[in-house]
mmCIF file of N, CA, C and O in Angstrom:
data_model
loop_
_atom_site.group_PDB
_atom_site.id
_atom_site.type_symbol
_atom_site.label_atom_id
_atom_site.label_comp_id
_atom_site.label_asym_id
_atom_site.label_seq_id
_atom_site.Cartn_x
_atom_site.Cartn_y
_atom_site.Cartn_z
ATOM 1 N N PRO D 151 4.041 13.425 3.131
ATOM 2 C CA PRO D 151 5.046 12.353 2.979
ATOM 3 C C PRO D 151 5.075 11.428 4.202
ATOM 4 O O PRO D 151 4.861 11.860 5.333
ATOM 5 N N TYR D 152 5.361 10.162 3.935
ATOM 6 C CA TYR D 152 5.388 9.177 5.013
ATOM 7 C C TYR D 152 6.393 9.569 6.084
ATOM 8 O O TYR D 152 6.137 9.422 7.281
ATOM 9 N N ARG D 153 7.547 10.077 5.673
ATOM 10 C CA ARG D 153 8.584 10.453 6.636
ATOM 11 C C ARG D 153 8.058 11.488 7.633
ATOM 12 O O ARG D 153 8.362 11.434 8.817
ATOM 13 N N ARG D 154 7.261 12.421 7.152
ATOM 14 C CA ARG D 154 6.704 13.441 8.050
ATOM 15 C C ARG D 154 5.767 12.804 9.067
ATOM 16 O O ARG D 154 5.744 13.197 10.233
ATOM 17 N N MET D 155 4.986 11.804 8.624
ATOM 18 C CA MET D 155 4.106 11.106 9.564
ATOM 19 C C MET D 155 4.933 10.441 10.662
ATOM 20 O O MET D 155 4.591 10.520 11.834
ATOM 21 N N GLU D 156 6.028 9.778 10.265
ATOM 22 C CA GLU D 156 6.891 9.138 11.259
ATOM 23 C C GLU D 156 7.485 10.166 12.210
ATOM 24 O O GLU D 156 7.549 9.943 13.416
ATOM 25 N N ASP D 157 7.942 11.291 11.663
ATOM 26 C CA ASP D 157 8.497 12.349 12.508
ATOM 27 C C ASP D 157 7.459 12.876 13.489
ATOM 28 O O ASP D 157 7.804 13.302 14.589
ATOM 29 N N ASP D 158 6.191 12.831 13.099
ATOM 30 C CA ASP D 158 5.095 13.269 13.971
ATOM 31 C C ASP D 158 4.613 12.160 14.902
ATOM 32 O O ASP D 158 3.666 12.351 15.667
ATOM 33 N N GLY D 159 5.237 10.977 14.818
ATOM 34 C CA GLY D 159 4.906 9.886 15.740
ATOM 35 C C GLY D 159 3.848 8.921 15.266
ATOM 36 O O GLY D 159 3.346 8.121 16.053
ATOM 37 N N LEU D 160 3.483 8.965 13.981
ATOM 38 C CA LEU D 160 2.488 8.029 13.446
ATOM 39 C C LEU D 160 3.164 7.093 12.456
ATOM 40 O O LEU D 160 3.773 7.537 11.489
ATOM 41 N N TRP D 161 3.066 5.813 12.715
ATOM 42 C CA TRP D 161 3.630 4.804 11.832
ATOM 43 C C TRP D 161 2.497 4.020 11.185
ATOM 44 O O TRP D 161 1.389 3.943 11.713
ATOM 45 N N ILE D 162 2.790 3.406 10.044
ATOM 46 C CA ILE D 162 1.852 2.498 9.396
ATOM 47 C C ILE D 162 2.546 1.136 9.358
ATOM 48 O O ILE D 162 3.467 0.925 8.577
ATOM 49 N N LEU D 163 2.118 0.250 10.233
ATOM 50 C CA LEU D 163 2.754 -1.062 10.359
ATOM 51 C C LEU D 163 2.060 -2.090 9.473
ATOM 52 O O LEU D 163 0.833 -2.101 9.363
ATOM 53 N N VAL D 164 2.832 -2.958 8.869
ATOM 54 C CA VAL D 164 2.303 -4.040 8.043
ATOM 55 C C VAL D 164 1.824 -5.153 8.971
ATOM 56 O O VAL D 164 2.558 -5.607 9.843
ATOM 57 N N THR D 165 0.581 -5.594 8.766
ATOM 58 C CA THR D 165 0.047 -6.692 9.571
ATOM 59 C C THR D 165 -0.200 -7.956 8.760
ATOM 60 O O THR D 165 -0.315 -9.037 9.319
ATOM 61 N N ARG D 166 -0.279 -7.793 7.432
ATOM 62 C CA ARG D 166 -0.520 -8.962 6.579
ATOM 63 C C ARG D 166 -0.103 -8.643 5.149
ATOM 64 O O ARG D 166 -0.357 -7.550 4.662
ATOM 65 N N VAL D 167 0.511 -9.621 4.487
ATOM 66 C CA VAL D 167 0.893 -9.496 3.081
ATOM 67 C C VAL D 167 0.552 -10.801 2.380
ATOM 68 O O VAL D 167 0.823 -11.885 2.904
ATOM 69 N N GLU D 168 -0.064 -10.698 1.213
ATOM 70 C CA GLU D 168 -0.331 -11.868 0.376
ATOM 71 C C GLU D 168 0.149 -11.562 -1.029
ATOM 72 O O GLU D 168 -0.025 -10.450 -1.522
ATOM 73 N N CYS D 169 0.757 -12.554 -1.676
ATOM 74 C CA CYS D 169 1.232 -12.381 -3.047
ATOM 75 C C CYS D 169 1.018 -13.687 -3.810
ATOM 76 O O CYS D 169 1.318 -14.763 -3.298
ATOM 77 N N THR D 170 0.489 -13.542 -5.015
ATOM 78 C CA THR D 170 0.350 -14.681 -5.910
ATOM 79 C C THR D 170 1.223 -14.419 -7.124
ATOM 80 O O THR D 170 1.064 -13.403 -7.800
ATOM 81 N N TYR D 171 2.171 -15.301 -7.344
ATOM 82 C CA TYR D 171 3.069 -15.181 -8.489
ATOM 83 C C TYR D 171 2.423 -15.848 -9.686
ATOM 84 O O TYR D 171 2.008 -16.999 -9.617
ATOM 85 N N ARG D 172 2.327 -15.124 -10.799
ATOM 86 C CA ARG D 172 1.630 -15.607 -11.985
ATOM 87 C C ARG D 172 2.563 -16.108 -13.079
ATOM 88 O O ARG D 172 2.235 -17.015 -13.815
ATOM 89 N N ARG D 173 3.708 -15.435 -13.234
ATOM 90 C CA ARG D 173 4.694 -15.830 -14.244
ATOM 91 C C ARG D 173 6.037 -15.278 -13.818
ATOM 92 O O ARG D 173 6.102 -14.339 -13.026
ATOM 93 N N PRO D 174 7.136 -15.810 -14.340
ATOM 94 C CA PRO D 174 8.460 -15.359 -13.904
ATOM 95 C C PRO D 174 8.788 -13.939 -14.369
ATOM 96 O O PRO D 174 8.341 -13.500 -15.425
ATOM 97 N N ALA D 175 9.574 -13.276 -13.575
ATOM 98 C CA ALA D 175 10.197 -12.005 -13.936
ATOM 99 C C ALA D 175 11.689 -12.182 -13.663
ATOM 100 O O ALA D 175 12.069 -12.756 -12.641
ATOM 101 N N ARG D 176 12.505 -11.706 -14.564
ATOM 102 C CA ARG D 176 13.955 -11.847 -14.443
ATOM 103 C C ARG D 176 14.568 -10.504 -14.035
ATOM 104 O O ARG D 176 13.947 -9.452 -14.145
ATOM 105 N N TYR D 177 15.824 -10.528 -13.610
ATOM 106 C CA TYR D 177 16.484 -9.325 -13.113
ATOM 107 C C TYR D 177 16.446 -8.160 -14.087
ATOM 108 O O TYR D 177 16.270 -7.028 -13.684
ATOM 109 N N ASP D 178 16.631 -8.381 -15.360
ATOM 110 C CA ASP D 178 16.678 -7.281 -16.321
ATOM 111 C C ASP D 178 15.317 -6.923 -16.904
ATOM 112 O O ASP D 178 15.218 -6.008 -17.715
ATOM 113 N N ASP D 179 14.274 -7.628 -16.497
ATOM 114 C CA ASP D 179 12.935 -7.312 -16.993
ATOM 115 C C ASP D 179 12.460 -5.982 -16.420
ATOM 116 O O ASP D 179 12.686 -5.673 -15.248
ATOM 117 N N ARG D 180 11.796 -5.228 -17.266
ATOM 118 C CA ARG D 180 11.122 -4.019 -16.783
ATOM 119 C C ARG D 180 9.741 -4.434 -16.316
ATOM 120 O O ARG D 180 9.030 -5.143 -17.019
ATOM 121 N N ILE D 181 9.376 -3.979 -15.126
ATOM 122 C CA ILE D 181 8.057 -4.289 -14.589
ATOM 123 C C ILE D 181 7.377 -3.000 -14.138
ATOM 124 O O ILE D 181 8.027 -2.000 -13.868
ATOM 125 N N ILE D 182 6.081 -3.056 -14.080
ATOM 126 C CA ILE D 182 5.274 -1.931 -13.622
ATOM 127 C C ILE D 182 4.471 -2.415 -12.429
ATOM 128 O O ILE D 182 3.812 -3.463 -12.496
ATOM 129 N N VAL D 183 4.521 -1.672 -11.341
ATOM 130 C CA VAL D 183 3.780 -2.027 -10.140
ATOM 131 C C VAL D 183 2.666 -1.006 -9.952
ATOM 132 O O VAL D 183 2.924 0.185 -9.802
ATOM 133 N N GLY D 184 1.434 -1.491 -9.993
ATOM 134 C CA GLY D 184 0.275 -0.639 -9.726
ATOM 135 C C GLY D 184 -0.227 -0.897 -8.321
ATOM 136 O O GLY D 184 -0.190 -2.030 -7.843
ATOM 137 N N VAL D 185 -0.676 0.157 -7.665
ATOM 138 C CA VAL D 185 -1.190 0.016 -6.299
ATOM 139 C C VAL D 185 -2.476 0.823 -6.151
ATOM 140 O O VAL D 185 -2.614 1.904 -6.722
ATOM 141 N N ARG D 186 -3.430 0.232 -5.434
ATOM 142 C CA ARG D 186 -4.703 0.901 -5.137
ATOM 143 C C ARG D 186 -4.967 0.817 -3.643
ATOM 144 O O ARG D 186 -4.743 -0.232 -3.025
ATOM 145 N N LEU D 187 -5.433 1.895 -3.082
ATOM 146 C CA LEU D 187 -5.890 1.908 -1.698
ATOM 147 C C LEU D 187 -7.308 1.347 -1.695
ATOM 148 O O LEU D 187 -8.217 1.943 -2.263
ATOM 149 N N THR D 188 -7.490 0.167 -1.106
ATOM 150 C CA THR D 188 -8.780 -0.516 -1.187
ATOM 151 C C THR D 188 -9.644 -0.366 0.056
ATOM 152 O O THR D 188 -10.857 -0.525 -0.020
ATOM 153 N N GLU D 189 -9.026 -0.111 1.194
ATOM 154 C CA GLU D 189 -9.771 0.078 2.445
ATOM 155 C C GLU D 189 -9.096 1.179 3.242
ATOM 156 O O GLU D 189 -7.869 1.287 3.239
ATOM 157 N N LEU D 190 -9.918 1.974 3.915
ATOM 158 C CA LEU D 190 -9.375 3.050 4.743
ATOM 159 C C LEU D 190 -10.286 3.263 5.935
ATOM 160 O O LEU D 190 -11.489 3.475 5.780
ATOM 161 N N GLY D 191 -9.713 3.157 7.110
ATOM 162 C CA GLY D 191 -10.444 3.417 8.339
ATOM 163 C C GLY D 191 -9.565 4.219 9.284
ATOM 164 O O GLY D 191 -8.387 4.456 9.010
ATOM 165 N N SER D 192 -10.108 4.608 10.401
ATOM 166 C CA SER D 192 -9.348 5.427 11.340
ATOM 167 C C SER D 192 -8.204 4.654 11.994
ATOM 168 O O SER D 192 -7.244 5.239 12.466
ATOM 169 N N ARG D 193 -8.289 3.314 11.985
ATOM 170 C CA ARG D 193 -7.241 2.504 12.614
ATOM 171 C C ARG D 193 -6.351 1.751 11.633
ATOM 172 O O ARG D 193 -5.362 1.149 12.044
ATOM 173 N N GLY D 194 -6.714 1.749 10.331
ATOM 174 C CA GLY D 194 -5.867 1.014 9.401
ATOM 175 C C GLY D 194 -6.297 1.170 7.964
ATOM 176 O O GLY D 194 -7.275 1.868 7.658
ATOM 177 N N LEU D 195 -5.569 0.494 7.086
ATOM 178 C CA LEU D 195 -5.847 0.581 5.663
ATOM 179 C C LEU D 195 -5.330 -0.669 4.960
ATOM 180 O O LEU D 195 -4.597 -1.469 5.553
ATOM 181 N N ALA D 196 -5.726 -0.819 3.695
ATOM 182 C CA ALA D 196 -5.304 -1.968 2.898
ATOM 183 C C ALA D 196 -5.029 -1.511 1.473
ATOM 184 O O ALA D 196 -5.630 -0.545 0.989
ATOM 185 N N PHE D 197 -4.106 -2.196 0.832
ATOM 186 C CA PHE D 197 -3.739 -1.919 -0.552
ATOM 187 C C PHE D 197 -3.851 -3.190 -1.377
ATOM 188 O O PHE D 197 -3.672 -4.295 -0.867
ATOM 189 N N ALA D 198 -4.106 -3.018 -2.678
ATOM 190 C CA ALA D 198 -4.044 -4.113 -3.651
ATOM 191 C C ALA D 198 -2.968 -3.749 -4.658
ATOM 192 O O ALA D 198 -2.805 -2.578 -5.019
ATOM 193 N N TYR D 199 -2.212 -4.747 -5.097
ATOM 194 C CA TYR D 199 -1.091 -4.531 -6.010
ATOM 195 C C TYR D 199 -1.241 -5.400 -7.249
ATOM 196 O O TYR D 199 -1.758 -6.518 -7.164
ATOM 197 N N GLU D 200 -0.766 -4.888 -8.361
ATOM 198 C CA GLU D 200 -0.678 -5.677 -9.590
ATOM 199 C C GLU D 200 0.672 -5.372 -10.229
ATOM 200 O O GLU D 200 1.026 -4.206 -10.413
ATOM 201 N N VAL D 201 1.407 -6.423 -10.550
ATOM 202 C CA VAL D 201 2.714 -6.290 -11.191
ATOM 203 C C VAL D 201 2.595 -6.863 -12.592
ATOM 204 O O VAL D 201 2.175 -8.014 -12.761
ATOM 205 N N VAL D 202 2.942 -6.051 -13.603
ATOM 206 C CA VAL D 202 2.887 -6.506 -14.990
ATOM 207 C C VAL D 202 4.245 -6.283 -15.650
ATOM 208 O O VAL D 202 5.029 -5.427 -15.228
ATOM 209 N N ASN D 203 4.496 -7.041 -16.714
ATOM 210 C CA ASN D 203 5.732 -6.848 -17.466
ATOM 211 C C ASN D 203 5.491 -5.877 -18.618
ATOM 212 O O ASN D 203 4.398 -5.325 -18.763
ATOM 213 N N GLU D 204 6.520 -5.661 -19.439
ATOM 214 C CA GLU D 204 6.407 -4.709 -20.549
ATOM 215 C C GLU D 204 5.300 -5.060 -21.534
ATOM 216 O O GLU D 204 4.748 -4.189 -22.200
ATOM 217 N N ASN D 205 4.964 -6.342 -21.627
ATOM 218 C CA ASN D 205 3.895 -6.791 -22.518
ATOM 219 C C ASN D 205 2.523 -6.733 -21.847
ATOM 220 O O ASN D 205 1.550 -7.247 -22.393
ATOM 221 N N ARG D 206 2.480 -6.145 -20.661
ATOM 222 C CA ARG D 206 1.250 -6.028 -19.868
ATOM 223 C C ARG D 206 0.719 -7.381 -19.403
ATOM 224 O O ARG D 206 -0.460 -7.515 -19.080
ATOM 225 N N GLU D 207 1.607 -8.377 -19.352
ATOM 226 C CA GLU D 207 1.230 -9.683 -18.807
ATOM 227 C C GLU D 207 1.387 -9.614 -17.287
ATOM 228 O O GLU D 207 2.401 -9.103 -16.782
ATOM 229 N N ARG D 208 0.401 -10.122 -16.579
ATOM 230 C CA ARG D 208 0.460 -10.078 -15.121
ATOM 231 C C ARG D 208 1.548 -11.005 -14.606
ATOM 232 O O ARG D 208 1.561 -12.198 -14.896
ATOM 233 N N VAL D 209 2.451 -10.461 -13.830
ATOM 234 C CA VAL D 209 3.540 -11.216 -13.216
ATOM 235 C C VAL D 209 3.142 -11.664 -11.808
ATOM 236 O O VAL D 209 3.430 -12.778 -11.400
ATOM 237 N N ALA D 210 2.476 -10.764 -11.086
ATOM 238 C CA ALA D 210 2.055 -11.084 -9.724
ATOM 239 C C ALA D 210 0.957 -10.117 -9.305
ATOM 240 O O ALA D 210 0.798 -9.048 -9.895
ATOM 241 N N ASP D 211 0.223 -10.514 -8.276
ATOM 242 C CA ASP D 211 -0.732 -9.595 -7.659
ATOM 243 C C ASP D 211 -0.811 -9.937 -6.185
ATOM 244 O O ASP D 211 -0.389 -11.013 -5.758
ATOM 245 N N GLY D 212 -1.317 -8.998 -5.413
ATOM 246 C CA GLY D 212 -1.378 -9.252 -3.987
ATOM 247 C C GLY D 212 -2.058 -8.140 -3.227
ATOM 248 O O GLY D 212 -2.599 -7.198 -3.817
ATOM 249 N N THR D 213 -2.010 -8.278 -1.916
ATOM 250 C CA THR D 213 -2.616 -7.307 -1.022
ATOM 251 C C THR D 213 -1.733 -7.118 0.202
ATOM 252 O O THR D 213 -0.893 -7.977 0.517
ATOM 253 N N SER D 214 -1.947 -6.008 0.876
ATOM 254 C CA SER D 214 -1.305 -5.798 2.174
ATOM 255 C C SER D 214 -2.283 -5.066 3.080
ATOM 256 O O SER D 214 -3.100 -4.277 2.620
ATOM 257 N N ARG D 215 -2.206 -5.381 4.368
ATOM 258 C CA ARG D 215 -3.037 -4.724 5.382
ATOM 259 C C ARG D 215 -2.091 -4.047 6.361
ATOM 260 O O ARG D 215 -1.006 -4.558 6.649
ATOM 261 N N HIS D 216 -2.548 -2.903 6.885
ATOM 262 C CA HIS D 216 -1.697 -2.093 7.748
ATOM 263 C C HIS D 216 -2.519 -1.521 8.892
ATOM 264 O O HIS D 216 -3.725 -1.323 8.759
ATOM 265 N N VAL D 217 -1.850 -1.223 9.989
ATOM 266 C CA VAL D 217 -2.490 -0.585 11.132
ATOM 267 C C VAL D 217 -1.698 0.684 11.457
ATOM 268 O O VAL D 217 -0.476 0.723 11.329
ATOM 269 N N PHE D 218 -2.411 1.737 11.846
ATOM 270 C CA PHE D 218 -1.754 2.949 12.322
ATOM 271 C C PHE D 218 -1.270 2.688 13.741
ATOM 272 O O PHE D 218 -1.970 2.061 14.539
ATOM 273 N N ALA D 219 -0.069 3.167 14.062
ATOM 274 C CA ALA D 219 0.500 2.919 15.387
ATOM 275 C C ALA D 219 1.342 4.108 15.834
ATOM 276 O O ALA D 219 1.819 4.896 15.013
ATOM 277 N N ASP D 220 1.545 4.179 17.164
ATOM 278 C CA ASP D 220 2.453 5.186 17.689
ATOM 279 C C ASP D 220 3.869 4.633 17.647
ATOM 280 O O ASP D 220 4.093 3.505 17.181
ATOM 281 N N THR D 221 4.831 5.394 18.135
ATOM 282 C CA THR D 221 6.239 4.980 18.030
ATOM 283 C C THR D 221 6.563 3.739 18.852
ATOM 284 O O THR D 221 7.576 3.092 18.599
ATOM 285 N N SER D 222 5.702 3.385 19.801
ATOM 286 C CA SER D 222 5.933 2.160 20.574
ATOM 287 C C SER D 222 5.305 0.940 19.905
ATOM 288 O O SER D 222 5.454 -0.174 20.383
ATOM 289 N N GLY D 223 4.576 1.165 18.785
ATOM 290 C CA GLY D 223 3.919 0.071 18.089
ATOM 291 C C GLY D 223 2.493 -0.165 18.535
ATOM 292 O O GLY D 223 1.838 -1.097 18.057
ATOM 293 N N LYS D 224 1.988 0.656 19.442
ATOM 294 C CA LYS D 224 0.615 0.516 19.927
ATOM 295 C C LYS D 224 -0.358 1.071 18.887
ATOM 296 O O LYS D 224 -0.193 2.196 18.412
ATOM 297 N N PRO D 225 -1.393 0.292 18.504
ATOM 298 C CA PRO D 225 -2.378 0.797 17.536
ATOM 299 C C PRO D 225 -3.051 2.072 18.036
ATOM 300 O O PRO D 225 -3.369 2.193 19.226
ATOM 301 N N VAL D 226 -3.225 3.001 17.112
ATOM 302 C CA VAL D 226 -3.876 4.282 17.418
ATOM 303 C C VAL D 226 -4.782 4.673 16.262
ATOM 304 O O VAL D 226 -4.668 4.135 15.157
ATOM 305 N N ARG D 227 -5.643 5.623 16.516
ATOM 306 C CA ARG D 227 -6.446 6.214 15.442
ATOM 307 C C ARG D 227 -5.595 7.264 14.737
ATOM 308 O O ARG D 227 -4.920 8.054 15.395
ATOM 309 N N ALA D 228 -5.670 7.273 13.436
ATOM 310 C CA ALA D 228 -4.939 8.284 12.671
ATOM 311 C C ALA D 228 -5.648 9.626 12.793
ATOM 312 O O ALA D 228 -6.874 9.680 12.859
ATOM 313 N N PRO D 229 -4.885 10.717 12.804
ATOM 314 C CA PRO D 229 -5.512 12.040 12.823
ATOM 315 C C PRO D 229 -6.381 12.243 11.586
ATOM 316 O O PRO D 229 -6.105 11.695 10.507
ATOM 317 N N SER D 230 -7.429 13.035 11.731
ATOM 318 C CA SER D 230 -8.360 13.239 10.625
ATOM 319 C C SER D 230 -7.670 13.819 9.395
ATOM 320 O O SER D 230 -8.049 13.499 8.270
ATOM 321 N N ALA D 231 -6.650 14.647 9.577
ATOM 322 C CA ALA D 231 -5.936 15.212 8.423
ATOM 323 C C ALA D 231 -5.273 14.112 7.595
ATOM 324 O O ALA D 231 -5.250 14.188 6.353
ATOM 325 N N ILE D 232 -4.756 13.091 8.234
ATOM 326 C CA ILE D 232 -4.126 11.961 7.520
ATOM 327 C C ILE D 232 -5.194 11.172 6.776
ATOM 328 O O ILE D 232 -5.022 10.817 5.606
ATOM 329 N N ILE D 233 -6.300 10.893 7.441
ATOM 330 C CA ILE D 233 -7.393 10.144 6.803
ATOM 331 C C ILE D 233 -7.903 10.914 5.585
ATOM 332 O O ILE D 233 -8.119 10.341 4.514
ATOM 333 N N GLU D 234 -8.087 12.213 5.728
ATOM 334 C CA GLU D 234 -8.581 13.033 4.612
ATOM 335 C C GLU D 234 -7.602 13.020 3.444
ATOM 336 O O GLU D 234 -8.004 12.918 2.284
ATOM 337 N N SER D 235 -6.310 13.097 3.734
ATOM 338 C CA SER D 235 -5.295 13.050 2.679
ATOM 339 C C SER D 235 -5.308 11.711 1.955
ATOM 340 O O SER D 235 -5.257 11.652 0.718
ATOM 341 N N LEU D 236 -5.399 10.624 2.707
ATOM 342 C CA LEU D 236 -5.449 9.293 2.096
ATOM 343 C C LEU D 236 -6.740 9.101 1.306
ATOM 344 O O LEU D 236 -6.738 8.449 0.259
ATOM 345 N N GLU D 237 -7.825 9.663 1.779
ATOM 346 C CA GLU D 237 -9.090 9.559 1.054
ATOM 347 C C GLU D 237 -8.998 10.290 -0.287
ATOM 348 O O GLU D 237 -9.513 9.803 -1.298
ATOM 349 N N ARG D 238 -8.322 11.428 -0.324
ATOM 350 C CA ARG D 238 -8.123 12.135 -1.600
ATOM 351 C C ARG D 238 -7.300 11.271 -2.557
ATOM 352 O O ARG D 238 -7.592 11.202 -3.744
ATOM 353 N N PHE D 239 -6.284 10.592 -2.041
ATOM 354 C CA PHE D 239 -5.471 9.676 -2.849
ATOM 355 C C PHE D 239 -6.338 8.559 -3.414
ATOM 356 O O PHE D 239 -6.266 8.230 -4.595
ATOM 357 N N ARG D 240 -7.202 8.006 -2.596
ATOM 358 C CA ARG D 240 -8.067 6.903 -3.028
ATOM 359 C C ARG D 240 -9.043 7.382 -4.104
ATOM 360 O O ARG D 240 -9.264 6.702 -5.103
ATOM 361 N N ARG D 241 -9.645 8.552 -3.921
ATOM 362 C CA ARG D 241 -10.578 9.075 -4.920
ATOM 363 C C ARG D 241 -9.869 9.374 -6.236
ATOM 364 O O ARG D 241 -10.431 9.146 -7.307
ATOM 365 N N ALA D 242 -8.646 9.856 -6.193
ATOM 366 C CA ALA D 242 -7.889 10.183 -7.407
ATOM 367 C C ALA D 242 -7.553 8.930 -8.196
ATOM 368 O O ALA D 242 -7.377 8.980 -9.411
ATOM 369 N N ASP D 243 -7.477 7.794 -7.523
ATOM 370 C CA ASP D 243 -7.117 6.529 -8.164
ATOM 371 C C ASP D 243 -8.287 5.902 -8.905
ATOM 372 O O ASP D 243 -8.116 5.022 -9.719
ATOM 373 N N ARG D 244 -9.493 6.348 -8.648
ATOM 374 C CA ARG D 244 -10.678 5.722 -9.249
ATOM 375 C C ARG D 244 -10.893 6.169 -10.663
ATOM 376 O O ARG D 244 -10.575 7.075 -11.220
#
């Protein structure tokens, strides 16, 4: 869990976010957010997102980039156990 990583002193900081809005979504609309881990390295990772409505029409899509950091915000290499866990998540998504 992410909380355990933070408790152990490893944070995942957002360094970049991009979003393209394709069609409107209203407050009462049901939406589905899909996420894929697209890049993984010892110092950071990236995700791709797709948001669709109940009719499976794309509402938005985007990406985010992140860096691993210590509690002071200094970039660090993630421990191998974290990388291995994230790699299993990425393989399961394929």
